[in-house]
Coordinates of C-alpha atoms in Angstrom, one line a residue:
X153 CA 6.3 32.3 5.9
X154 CA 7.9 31.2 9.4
X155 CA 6.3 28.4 11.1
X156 CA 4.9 30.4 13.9
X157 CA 3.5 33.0 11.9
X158 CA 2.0 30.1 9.8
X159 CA -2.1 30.5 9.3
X160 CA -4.4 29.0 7.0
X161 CA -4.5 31.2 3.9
X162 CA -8.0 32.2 1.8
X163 CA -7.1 29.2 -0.7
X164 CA -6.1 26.7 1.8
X165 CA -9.3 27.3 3.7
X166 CA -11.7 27.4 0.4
X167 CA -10.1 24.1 -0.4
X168 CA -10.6 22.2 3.4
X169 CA -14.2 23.9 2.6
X170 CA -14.6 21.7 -0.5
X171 CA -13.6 18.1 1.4
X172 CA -16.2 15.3 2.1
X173 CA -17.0 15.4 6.3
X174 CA -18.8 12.1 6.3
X175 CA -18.3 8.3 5.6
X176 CA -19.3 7.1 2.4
X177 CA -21.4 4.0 2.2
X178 CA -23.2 2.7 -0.6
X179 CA -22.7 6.0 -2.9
X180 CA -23.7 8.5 -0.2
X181 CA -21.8 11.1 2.2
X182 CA -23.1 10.2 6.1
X183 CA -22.3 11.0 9.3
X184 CA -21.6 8.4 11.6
X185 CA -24.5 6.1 13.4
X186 CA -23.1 7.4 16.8
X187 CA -22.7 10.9 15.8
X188 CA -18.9 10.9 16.4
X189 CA -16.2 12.9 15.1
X190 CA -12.8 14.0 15.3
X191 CA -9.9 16.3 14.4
X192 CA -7.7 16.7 11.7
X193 CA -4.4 18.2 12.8
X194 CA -1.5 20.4 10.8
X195 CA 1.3 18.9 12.5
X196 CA 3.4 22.0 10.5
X197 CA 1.3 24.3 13.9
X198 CA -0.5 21.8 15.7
X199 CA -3.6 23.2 15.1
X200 CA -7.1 22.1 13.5
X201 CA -7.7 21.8 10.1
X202 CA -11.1 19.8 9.8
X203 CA -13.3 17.6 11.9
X204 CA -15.4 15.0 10.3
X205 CA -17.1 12.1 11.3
X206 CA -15.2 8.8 13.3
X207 CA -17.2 5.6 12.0
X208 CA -17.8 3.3 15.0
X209 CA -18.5 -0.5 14.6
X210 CA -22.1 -0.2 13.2
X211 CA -20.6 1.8 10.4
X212 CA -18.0 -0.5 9.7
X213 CA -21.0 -3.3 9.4
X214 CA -23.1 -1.1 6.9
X215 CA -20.1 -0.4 4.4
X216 CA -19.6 -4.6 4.7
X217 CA -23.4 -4.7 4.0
X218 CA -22.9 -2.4 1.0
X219 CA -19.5 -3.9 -0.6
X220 CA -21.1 -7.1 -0.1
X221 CA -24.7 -6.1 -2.0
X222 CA -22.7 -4.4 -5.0
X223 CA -20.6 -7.1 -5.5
X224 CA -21.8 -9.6 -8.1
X225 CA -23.5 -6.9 -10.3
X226 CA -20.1 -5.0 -10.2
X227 CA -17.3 -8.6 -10.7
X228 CA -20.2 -8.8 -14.0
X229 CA -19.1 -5.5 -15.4
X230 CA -17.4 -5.5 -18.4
X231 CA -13.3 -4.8 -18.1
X232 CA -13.5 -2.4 -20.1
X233 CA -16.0 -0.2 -18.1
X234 CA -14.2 -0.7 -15.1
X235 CA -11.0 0.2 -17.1
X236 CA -12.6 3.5 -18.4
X237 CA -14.0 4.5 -14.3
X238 CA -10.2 4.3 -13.6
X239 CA -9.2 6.2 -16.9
X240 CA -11.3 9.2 -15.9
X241 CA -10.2 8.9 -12.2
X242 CA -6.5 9.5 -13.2
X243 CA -7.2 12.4 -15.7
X244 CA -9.3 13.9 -12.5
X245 CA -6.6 13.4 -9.7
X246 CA -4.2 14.8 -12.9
X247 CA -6.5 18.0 -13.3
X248 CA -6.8 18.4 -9.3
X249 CA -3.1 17.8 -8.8
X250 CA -2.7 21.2 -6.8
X251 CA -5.3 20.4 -4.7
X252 CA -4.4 17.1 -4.1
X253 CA -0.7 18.2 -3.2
X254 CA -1.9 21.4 -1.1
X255 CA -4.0 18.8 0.6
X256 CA -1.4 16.4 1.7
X257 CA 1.0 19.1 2.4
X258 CA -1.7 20.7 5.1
X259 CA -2.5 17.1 6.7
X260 CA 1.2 15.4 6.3
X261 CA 3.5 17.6 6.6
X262 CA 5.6 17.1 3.3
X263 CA 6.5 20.2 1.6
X264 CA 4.8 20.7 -2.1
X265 CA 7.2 19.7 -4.5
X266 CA 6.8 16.2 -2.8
X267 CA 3.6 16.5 -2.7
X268 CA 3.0 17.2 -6.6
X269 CA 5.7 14.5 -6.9
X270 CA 3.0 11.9 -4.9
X271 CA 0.3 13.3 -6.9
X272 CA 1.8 12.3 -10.2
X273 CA 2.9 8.7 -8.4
X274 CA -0.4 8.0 -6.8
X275 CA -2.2 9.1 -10.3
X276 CA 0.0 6.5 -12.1
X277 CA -1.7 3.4 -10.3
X278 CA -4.9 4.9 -11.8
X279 CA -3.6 4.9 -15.3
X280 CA -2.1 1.7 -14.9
X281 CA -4.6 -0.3 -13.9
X282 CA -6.8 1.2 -16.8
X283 CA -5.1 -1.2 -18.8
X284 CA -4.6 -3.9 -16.9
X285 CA -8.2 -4.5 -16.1
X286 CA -8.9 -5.4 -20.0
X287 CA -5.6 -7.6 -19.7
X288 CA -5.9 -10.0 -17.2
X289 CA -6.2 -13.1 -19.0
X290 CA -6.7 -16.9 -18.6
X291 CA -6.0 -19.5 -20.9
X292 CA -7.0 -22.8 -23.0
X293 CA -4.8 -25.7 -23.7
X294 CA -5.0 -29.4 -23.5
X295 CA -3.9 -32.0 -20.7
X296 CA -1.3 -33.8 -21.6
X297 CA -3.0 -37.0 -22.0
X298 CA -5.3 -35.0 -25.0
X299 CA -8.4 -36.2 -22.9
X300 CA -9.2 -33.2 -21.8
X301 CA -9.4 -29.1 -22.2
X302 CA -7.8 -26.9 -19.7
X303 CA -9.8 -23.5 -19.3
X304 CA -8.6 -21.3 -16.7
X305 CA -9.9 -18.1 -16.2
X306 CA -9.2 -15.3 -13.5
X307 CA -12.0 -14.0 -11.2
X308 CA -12.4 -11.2 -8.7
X309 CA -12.1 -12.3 -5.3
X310 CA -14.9 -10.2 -3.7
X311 CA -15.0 -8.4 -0.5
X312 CA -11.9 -6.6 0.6
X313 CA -10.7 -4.5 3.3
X314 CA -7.7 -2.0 2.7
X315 CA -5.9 -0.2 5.5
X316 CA -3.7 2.3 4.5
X317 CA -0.9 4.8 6.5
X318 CA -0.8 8.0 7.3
X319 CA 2.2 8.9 5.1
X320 CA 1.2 8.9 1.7
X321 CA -2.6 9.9 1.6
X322 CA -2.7 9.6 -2.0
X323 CA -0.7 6.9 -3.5
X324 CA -1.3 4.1 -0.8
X325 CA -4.8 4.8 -1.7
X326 CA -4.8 4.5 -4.9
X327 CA -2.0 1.3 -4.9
X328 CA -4.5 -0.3 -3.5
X329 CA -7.9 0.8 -4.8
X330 CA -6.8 0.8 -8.8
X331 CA -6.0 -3.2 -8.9
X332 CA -9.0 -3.8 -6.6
X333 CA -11.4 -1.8 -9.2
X334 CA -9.6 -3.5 -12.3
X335 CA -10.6 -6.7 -10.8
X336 CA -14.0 -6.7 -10.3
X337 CA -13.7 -6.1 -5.9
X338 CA -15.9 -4.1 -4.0
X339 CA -13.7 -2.7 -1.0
X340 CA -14.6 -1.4 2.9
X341 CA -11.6 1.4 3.0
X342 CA -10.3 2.8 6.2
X343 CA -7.2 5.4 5.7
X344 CA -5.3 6.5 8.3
X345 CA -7.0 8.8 10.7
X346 CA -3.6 11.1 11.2
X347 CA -4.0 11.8 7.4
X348 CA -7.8 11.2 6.1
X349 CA -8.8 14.2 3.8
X350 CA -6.7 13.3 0.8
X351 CA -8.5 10.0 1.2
X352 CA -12.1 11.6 0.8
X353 CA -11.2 13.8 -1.7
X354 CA -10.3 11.0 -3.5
X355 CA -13.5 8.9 -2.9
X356 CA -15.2 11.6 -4.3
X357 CA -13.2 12.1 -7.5
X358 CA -14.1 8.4 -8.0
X359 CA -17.7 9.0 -7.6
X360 CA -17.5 11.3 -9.9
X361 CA -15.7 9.0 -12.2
X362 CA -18.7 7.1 -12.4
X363 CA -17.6 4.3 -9.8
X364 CA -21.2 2.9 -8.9
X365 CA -22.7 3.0 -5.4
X366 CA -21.1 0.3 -3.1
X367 CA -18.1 -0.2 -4.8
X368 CA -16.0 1.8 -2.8
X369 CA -17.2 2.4 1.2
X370 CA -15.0 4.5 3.3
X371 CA -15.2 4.4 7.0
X372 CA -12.1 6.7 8.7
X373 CA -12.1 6.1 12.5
X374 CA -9.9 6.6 15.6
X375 CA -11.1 3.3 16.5
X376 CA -9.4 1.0 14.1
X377 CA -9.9 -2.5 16.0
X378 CA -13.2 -1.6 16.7
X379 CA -14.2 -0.6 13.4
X380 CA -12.0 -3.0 11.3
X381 CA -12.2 -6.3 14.0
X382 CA -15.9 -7.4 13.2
X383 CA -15.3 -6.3 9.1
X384 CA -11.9 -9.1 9.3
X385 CA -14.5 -11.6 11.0
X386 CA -17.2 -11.1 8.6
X387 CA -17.4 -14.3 6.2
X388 CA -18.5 -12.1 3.2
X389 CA -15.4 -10.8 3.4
X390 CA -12.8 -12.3 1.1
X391 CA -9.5 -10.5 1.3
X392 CA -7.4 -8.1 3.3
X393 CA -5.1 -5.5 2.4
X394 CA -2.6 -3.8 5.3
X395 CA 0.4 -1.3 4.8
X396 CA 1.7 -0.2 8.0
X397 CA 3.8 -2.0 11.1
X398 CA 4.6 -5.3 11.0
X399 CA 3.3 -5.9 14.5
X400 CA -0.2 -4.5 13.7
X401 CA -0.1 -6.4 10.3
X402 CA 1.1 -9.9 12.3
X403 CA -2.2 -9.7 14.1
X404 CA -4.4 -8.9 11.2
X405 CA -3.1 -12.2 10.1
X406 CA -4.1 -14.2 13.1
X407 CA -7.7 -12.6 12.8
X408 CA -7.6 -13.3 8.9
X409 CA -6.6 -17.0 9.3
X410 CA -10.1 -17.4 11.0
X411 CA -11.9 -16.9 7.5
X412 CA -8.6 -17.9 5.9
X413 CA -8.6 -14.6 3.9
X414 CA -6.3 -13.9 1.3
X415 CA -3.8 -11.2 2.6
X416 CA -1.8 -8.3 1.4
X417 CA 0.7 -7.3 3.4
X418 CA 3.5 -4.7 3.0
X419 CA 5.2 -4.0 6.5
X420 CA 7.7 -2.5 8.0
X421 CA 11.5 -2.2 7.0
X422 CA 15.2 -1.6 7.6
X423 CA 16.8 -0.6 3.9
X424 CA 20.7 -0.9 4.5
X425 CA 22.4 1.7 2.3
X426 CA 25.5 0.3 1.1
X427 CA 28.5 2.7 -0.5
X428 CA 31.4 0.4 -1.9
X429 CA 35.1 1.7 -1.9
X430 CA 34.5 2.3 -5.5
X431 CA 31.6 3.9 -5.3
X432 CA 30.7 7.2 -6.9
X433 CA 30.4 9.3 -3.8
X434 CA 28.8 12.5 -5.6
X435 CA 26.1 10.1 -6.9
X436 CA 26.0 8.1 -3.3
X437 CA 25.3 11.2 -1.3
X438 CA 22.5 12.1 -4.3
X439 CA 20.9 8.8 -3.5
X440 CA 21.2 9.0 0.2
X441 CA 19.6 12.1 0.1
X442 CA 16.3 11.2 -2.1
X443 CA 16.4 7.9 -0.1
X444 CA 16.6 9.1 3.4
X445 CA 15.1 12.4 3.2
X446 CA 12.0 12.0 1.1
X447 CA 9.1 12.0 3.7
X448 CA 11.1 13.4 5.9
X449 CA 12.6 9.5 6.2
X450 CA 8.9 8.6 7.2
X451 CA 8.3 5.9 4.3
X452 CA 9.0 2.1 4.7
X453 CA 11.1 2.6 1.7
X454 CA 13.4 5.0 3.7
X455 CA 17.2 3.9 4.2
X456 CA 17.9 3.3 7.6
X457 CA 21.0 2.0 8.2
X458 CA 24.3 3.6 5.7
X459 CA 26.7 1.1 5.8
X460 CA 29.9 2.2 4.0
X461 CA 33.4 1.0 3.3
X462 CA 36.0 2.3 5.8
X463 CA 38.2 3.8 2.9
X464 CA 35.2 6.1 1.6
X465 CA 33.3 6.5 5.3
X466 CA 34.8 10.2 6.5
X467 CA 34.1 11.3 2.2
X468 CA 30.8 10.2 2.7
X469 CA 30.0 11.1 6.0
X470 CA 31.2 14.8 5.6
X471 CA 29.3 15.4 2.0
X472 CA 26.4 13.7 3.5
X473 CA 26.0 15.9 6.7
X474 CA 26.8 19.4 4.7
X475 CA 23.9 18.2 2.3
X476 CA 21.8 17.7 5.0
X477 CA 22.9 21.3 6.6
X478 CA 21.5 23.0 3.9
X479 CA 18.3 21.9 3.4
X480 CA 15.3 24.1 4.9
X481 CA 13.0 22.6 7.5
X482 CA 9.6 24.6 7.7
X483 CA 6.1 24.5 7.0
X484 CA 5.6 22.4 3.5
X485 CA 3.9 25.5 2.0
X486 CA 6.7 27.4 2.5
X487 CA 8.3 26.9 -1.2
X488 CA 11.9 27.1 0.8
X489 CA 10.9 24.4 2.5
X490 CA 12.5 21.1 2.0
X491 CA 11.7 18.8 4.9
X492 CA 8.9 19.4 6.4
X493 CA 7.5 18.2 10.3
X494 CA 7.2 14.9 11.4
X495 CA 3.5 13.5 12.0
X496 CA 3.3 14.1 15.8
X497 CA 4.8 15.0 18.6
X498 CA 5.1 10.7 19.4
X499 CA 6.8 10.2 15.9
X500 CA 9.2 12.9 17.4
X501 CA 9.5 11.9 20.6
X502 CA 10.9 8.3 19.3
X503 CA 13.2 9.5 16.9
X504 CA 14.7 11.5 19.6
X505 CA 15.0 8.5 21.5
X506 CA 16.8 6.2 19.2
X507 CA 19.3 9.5 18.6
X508 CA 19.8 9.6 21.9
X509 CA 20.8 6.1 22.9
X510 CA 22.9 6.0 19.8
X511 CA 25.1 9.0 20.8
X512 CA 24.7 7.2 24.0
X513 CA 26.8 4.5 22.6
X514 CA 29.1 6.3 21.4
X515 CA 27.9 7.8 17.9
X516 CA 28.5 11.5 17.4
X517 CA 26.1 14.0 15.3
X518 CA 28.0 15.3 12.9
X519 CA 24.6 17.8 11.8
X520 CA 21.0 18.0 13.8
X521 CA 20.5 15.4 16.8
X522 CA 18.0 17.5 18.6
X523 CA 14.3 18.7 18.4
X524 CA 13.8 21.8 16.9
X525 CA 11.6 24.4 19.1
X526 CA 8.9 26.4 18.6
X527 CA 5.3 24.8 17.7
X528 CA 5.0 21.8 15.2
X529 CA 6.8 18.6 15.3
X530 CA 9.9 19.2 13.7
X531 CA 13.4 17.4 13.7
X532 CA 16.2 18.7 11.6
X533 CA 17.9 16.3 9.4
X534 CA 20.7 14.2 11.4
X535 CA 23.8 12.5 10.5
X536 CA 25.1 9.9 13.3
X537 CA 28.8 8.8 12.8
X538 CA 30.6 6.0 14.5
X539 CA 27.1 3.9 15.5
X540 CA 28.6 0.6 16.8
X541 CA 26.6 -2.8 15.3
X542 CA 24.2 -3.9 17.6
X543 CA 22.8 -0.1 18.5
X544 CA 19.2 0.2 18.6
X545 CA 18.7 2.6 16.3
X546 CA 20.1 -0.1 13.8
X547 CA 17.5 -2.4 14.8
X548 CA 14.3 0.0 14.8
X549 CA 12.6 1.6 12.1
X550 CA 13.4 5.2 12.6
X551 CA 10.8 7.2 10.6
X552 CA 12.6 9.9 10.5
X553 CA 15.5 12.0 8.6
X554 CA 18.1 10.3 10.8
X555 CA 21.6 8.7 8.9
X556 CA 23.3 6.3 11.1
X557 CA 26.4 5.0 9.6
X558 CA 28.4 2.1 10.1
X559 CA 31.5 0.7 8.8
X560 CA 32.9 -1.8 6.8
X561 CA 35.9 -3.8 5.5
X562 CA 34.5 -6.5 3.1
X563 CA 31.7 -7.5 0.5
X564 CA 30.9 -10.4 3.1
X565 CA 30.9 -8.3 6.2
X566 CA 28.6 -5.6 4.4
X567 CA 26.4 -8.4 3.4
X568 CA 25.9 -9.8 6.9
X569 CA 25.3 -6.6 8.2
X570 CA 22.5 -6.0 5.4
X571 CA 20.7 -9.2 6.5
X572 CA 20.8 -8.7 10.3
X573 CA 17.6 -7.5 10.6
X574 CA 14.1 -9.2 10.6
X575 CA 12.8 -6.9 7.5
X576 CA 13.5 -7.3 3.7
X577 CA 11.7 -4.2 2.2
X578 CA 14.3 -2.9 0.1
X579 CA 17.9 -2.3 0.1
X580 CA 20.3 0.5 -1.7
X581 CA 24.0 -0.9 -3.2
X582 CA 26.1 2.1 -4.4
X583 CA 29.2 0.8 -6.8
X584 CA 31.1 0.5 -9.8
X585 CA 31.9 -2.9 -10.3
X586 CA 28.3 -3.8 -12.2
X587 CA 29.1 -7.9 -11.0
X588 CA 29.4 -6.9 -7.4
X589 CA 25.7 -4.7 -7.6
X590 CA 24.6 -8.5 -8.8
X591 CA 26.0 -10.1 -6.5
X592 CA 24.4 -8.1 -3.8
X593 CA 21.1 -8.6 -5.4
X594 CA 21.7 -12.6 -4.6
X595 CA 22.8 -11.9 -1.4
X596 CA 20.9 -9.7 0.4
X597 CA 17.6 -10.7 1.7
X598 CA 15.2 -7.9 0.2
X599 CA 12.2 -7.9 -2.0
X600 CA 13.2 -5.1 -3.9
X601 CA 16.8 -3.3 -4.2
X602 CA 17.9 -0.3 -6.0
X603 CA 21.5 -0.5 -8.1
X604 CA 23.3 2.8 -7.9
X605 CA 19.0 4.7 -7.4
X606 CA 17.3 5.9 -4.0
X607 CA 14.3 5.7 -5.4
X608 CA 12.9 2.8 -7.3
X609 CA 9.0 2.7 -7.0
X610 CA 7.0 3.1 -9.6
X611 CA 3.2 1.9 -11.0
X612 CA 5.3 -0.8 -13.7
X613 CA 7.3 -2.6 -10.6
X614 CA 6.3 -5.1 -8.2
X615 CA 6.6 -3.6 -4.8
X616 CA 7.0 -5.5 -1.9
X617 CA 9.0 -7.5 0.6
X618 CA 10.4 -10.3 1.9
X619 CA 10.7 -11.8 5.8
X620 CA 8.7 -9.6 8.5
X621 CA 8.3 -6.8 5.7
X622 CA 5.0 -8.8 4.4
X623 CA 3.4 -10.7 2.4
X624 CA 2.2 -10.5 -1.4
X625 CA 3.4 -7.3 -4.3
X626 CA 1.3 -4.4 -5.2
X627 CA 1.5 -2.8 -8.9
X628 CA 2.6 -3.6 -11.7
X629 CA 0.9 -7.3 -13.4
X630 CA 1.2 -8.9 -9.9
X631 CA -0.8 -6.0 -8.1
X632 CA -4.1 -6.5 -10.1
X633 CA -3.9 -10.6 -9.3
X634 CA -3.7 -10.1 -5.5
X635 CA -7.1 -9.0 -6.3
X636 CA -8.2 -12.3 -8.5
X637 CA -8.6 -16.3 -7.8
X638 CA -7.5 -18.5 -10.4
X639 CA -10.7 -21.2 -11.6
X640 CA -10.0 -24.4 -13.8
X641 CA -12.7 -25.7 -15.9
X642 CA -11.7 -29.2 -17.3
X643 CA -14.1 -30.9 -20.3
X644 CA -13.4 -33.5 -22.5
X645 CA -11.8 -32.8 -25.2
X646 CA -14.1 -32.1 -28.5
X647 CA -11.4 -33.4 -31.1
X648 CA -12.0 -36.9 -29.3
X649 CA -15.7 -36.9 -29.6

């Protein structure tokens, strides 16, 4: 099926037919106060897939109201009831898993097999967390003086607000609504407006879970500030959870310090890619691939800057282009697809740019380096050789399935150009030499780094950054105590009585 000739097909339709319109406040489906709404694009055509309802700031307020009235009777559940909400949820999402991936693929843009692969990603959190929530524990001991008992136990810290991006529906969701539902939180969610409807179709799954009224509100709007400003103010609230850019998340944190909320905040990055000389090229290129390419090179997690030894740079370069030649861009329900469109015609515009001044400088495109044409926001996959230190597109997070590399001579030099950069998501070290992989784990400045992988996340690992990238880990045992304060209880000790 060729872009163009691209139209909604009797299943796609039945299943847009089937999605939640409304915002959900305190267990019920609403439209909003204001009687607002807007549109949900295919950015495969450009065309309309849904309209439902754009929460103003009166919204906003009544899904505080309700997470703030369901929260003491829900932190007094048992753990093992909340465990058992989450349980169901994942064997739900797991049973939906088509509709969940034809979903993401119509709003996002990603072809199927990545969807189905965020499906099975995003359901992990819930299964997870399941067992977690019956295994966050505190402990007993004695001071040291044997005067006293130490009793510390772990406690939900109410209230939260999660804000989540537009380019993966599912599992940015669910890495942030599992731990927060383990804990004992009730939450005010607002997804991403360029990608809502997997968000709703997943608030419903929960409700059918069992997840109580209030527990969960859901308040997708065009009018973020507006909507999310006066929930950040609000002194019920107790914590804030962000993915996105690190300039929007820098000025969450000025309006959190007010209430001195605890934060969450995973921001933006600039992964270096780094191929040693005795690197396994085959298995570089592999990596590359996954790690550039998946999303369409629209994840955080994306590597942005390939930064290979000068003895190995023309191998590289020239497996890594024909790879990229022979992939299939197209509409992500195409099953020859294989990257699918950017978000919008902005997202495009800007990757474009940064091409642009690179070649500028002096890089040349080996494959792609211009828009595709025809409707939907496509940009073929692009391999920039000779990009000079310094370029902007070395600097910027591209968001798209763009390879700039750059060369290098030594361990030290790669390693400085790995750390110039205000971000310290993730990083990518292709090599051999097991000591030198190690070494680079010390040296770079990343929260997270895959050895010889291009893809590293998963539900067991604590994911997360360091510098401008953010603030705090989500998943694994860290995840569920972003969502927990710790209490002391000291008492004399009964031995001495």
């Amino acid at each position: 099926m060729t872009v163009a000739a691209a139209e909604l097909t009797e299943r796609e339709s039945t299943l847009l037919a089937s999605i939640p319109t409304g915002l959900l406040i305190n267990g019920e489906w609403r439209s909003a106060a204001a009687g607002q709404t807007f549109t949900v694009e295919d950015p495969s055509t450009g065309k309309a897939l849904l309209e439902i309802a754009n929460a103003g700031a009166s919204d906003g307020a009544a899904a505080m109201d309700a997470a703030a009235a369901a929260q003491d009777e829900w932190a007094a559940t048992a753990p093992r009831f909340r465990a058992e909400i989450l349980r169901k949820a994942f064997e739900l999402v797991t049973a939906r898993a088509e509709d969940f991936a034809l979903l993401m693929t119509l709003e996002m843009g990603k072809p199927l097999a990545e969807s189905r692969g965020e499906v099975k990603y995003g359901a992990e959190f819930l299964r997870w967390f399941s067992e977690e929530a019956s295994r966050s524990f505190g402990r007993y001991s004695s001071n040291p003086e044997g005067t006293q008992q130490i009793l510390v136990q772990k406690k939900p810290v109410g209230p939260c607000l999660l804000i989540t991006p537009w380019n993966f529906p599912l599992a940015m969701a669910t890495r942030k609504i599992a731990p927060a539902i383990a804990a004992g939180c009730t939450m005010v969610f607002k997804p991403a407006n360029l990608t809502p409807l997997t968000s709703l179709l997943f608030a419903d799954v929960l409700m059918e879970a069992g997840l109580p009224a209030g527990v969960l509100n859901v308040v997708q709007t065009t009018d973020a500030g507006g909507v999310t400003g006066p929930v950040v103010k609000d002194a019920r609230l107790r914590k804030l959870s962000f993915t996105g850019s690190t300039a929007v998340g820098k000025r969450l944190l000025a309006d959190a310090s007010s209430n001195v909320l605890r934060t969450s905040m995973e921001l933006g990055g600039n992964a270096p890619f780094l191929v040693f000389a005795d690197a396994d090229i085959d298995a570089a290129v592999d990596g590359a691939m996954a790690a550039k390419l998946r999303n369409m090179g629209e994840a955080c997690t994306a590597a942005n800057r390939f930064l290979v030894h000068e003895s190995v740079a023309e191998e590289f370069s020239t497996k890594l282009a024909a790879k990229m030649a022979a992939t299939t861009t197209g509409r992500g329900t195409d099953p020859e697809t294989t990257v699918g469109p950017l978000i919008d015609a902005k997202s495009r515009a800007k990757v474009h740019a940064l091409v642009t001044d690179a070649v500028a400088d002096g890089a040349r495109a080996i494959v792609g380096g211009s828009p595709s044409d025809g409707p939907g926001y496509f940009y073929p996959p692009t391999v920039l050789a000779g990009v000079e230190p310094g370029s902007r597109i070395l600097g910027e997070e591209i968001f798209g399935p763009v390879a700039p590399i750059v060369t290098f001579k030594s361990e030290d030099e790669a390693v400085a150009l790995a750390n110039d950069t205000e971000y310290g998501l993730v990083a990518y070290v292709y090599t051999r030499d097991h000591n030198c992989g190690l070494r680079m784990a010390n040296r770079i400045e990343t929260g997270m780094m895959g050895l010889n992988a291009g893809v590293i996340s998963n539900a067991a690992a604590p994911f997360g950054g360091v510098k401008q990238s953010g603030l705090g880990r989500e998943g694994s045992i860290e995840g569920i105590e972003e969502y927990q304060y710790t209490q002391y209880i000291g008492f004399p000790n009964p031995n001495n009585a």
